[in-house]
Amino acid sequence: MPRRSLHDEVVETLGRSIVSGGFAEGANLPNEADLASDLGVSRNVLREAVKVLIAKGMLDVRPKTGTTVRAKENWHMLDPEVLAWEAAGDLHLPYAFNFTEFRLIVEPKASFLAARRATDAEIQTIRDNCDALEACVGHLDRMPDADIAFHQSIHRASHNALLQHLGVLTASIMRVQVKYTGSKPGDFERGLPLHRELTEAITARNPFLAERVSKALCEMPYLDLASRVDIEELRLLTGQETP
């Protein structure tokens, strides 16, 4: 692995501080001289790092105002570094829940397209990845990588460039979500039959069945995390009335 430059380290330090709330949204960073001194770097190194975070939508620099942390809605949330900082931050559970919502919106349609468009070779890759996932029973340390590989192979088989790219970008946060939703005994094994059903639906080139099974598969972690993050989300999804 190449050595990280001082510039990279400053970008990561500031990025993680912003994500964790050390520098709150709307707050001003310390003035350049003080911040450079705190970080133990030159002002030139700090300026270059700030430029990177401006490009990621996280900071704004204006005359008389200084350097301000932008609202989260402006951050480039699919930037690989921003995703990694979020995945490594203190708010793992809410962010993992956001990701399950994202999957519930995206993955059923990706499965639909894969069932329509996958080549024979891509279907075989999906089947191989499903076999590898099932082989993780009793070896849960292998499960996150195997699960990510399975879902990325479906994204690739969709033949949609945006879905393919999203599958690669979101690997780091999917790892966090899998950690939460596969942590209790039996959680992982409970979802395996749906992975196999999805594989068979794509193999049979049945897009509507693949979409339905994928939706059921994505609802499992969604319901699990909704019950932990906000019970109202669970009531909304299941149609229960709020007492």
PDB file of C-alpha atoms in Angstrom, residues 226 230-237 242-243:
ATOM      1  CA  ALA A 226     -36.413   0.326  11.889  1.00  0.00           C
ATOM      2  CA  ASP A 230     -37.533   4.477  15.472  1.00  0.00           C
ATOM      3  CA  ILE A 231     -40.482   2.278  16.343  1.00  0.00           C
ATOM      4  CA  GLU A 232     -42.716   4.630  14.344  1.00  0.00           C
ATOM      5  CA  GLU A 233     -41.026   3.476  11.135  1.00  0.00           C
ATOM      6  CA  LEU A 234     -41.968  -0.095  11.977  1.00  0.00           C
ATOM      7  CA  ARG A 235     -45.592   0.862  12.726  1.00  0.00           C
ATOM      8  CA  LEU A 236     -45.812   2.780   9.441  1.00  0.00           C
ATOM      9  CA  LEU A 237     -44.509  -0.120   7.390  1.00  0.00           C
ATOM     10  CA  THR A 242     -49.744   4.432  17.060  1.00  0.00           C
ATOM     11  CA  PRO A 243     -51.051   4.030  20.636  1.00  0.00           C
TER      12      PRO A 243
END
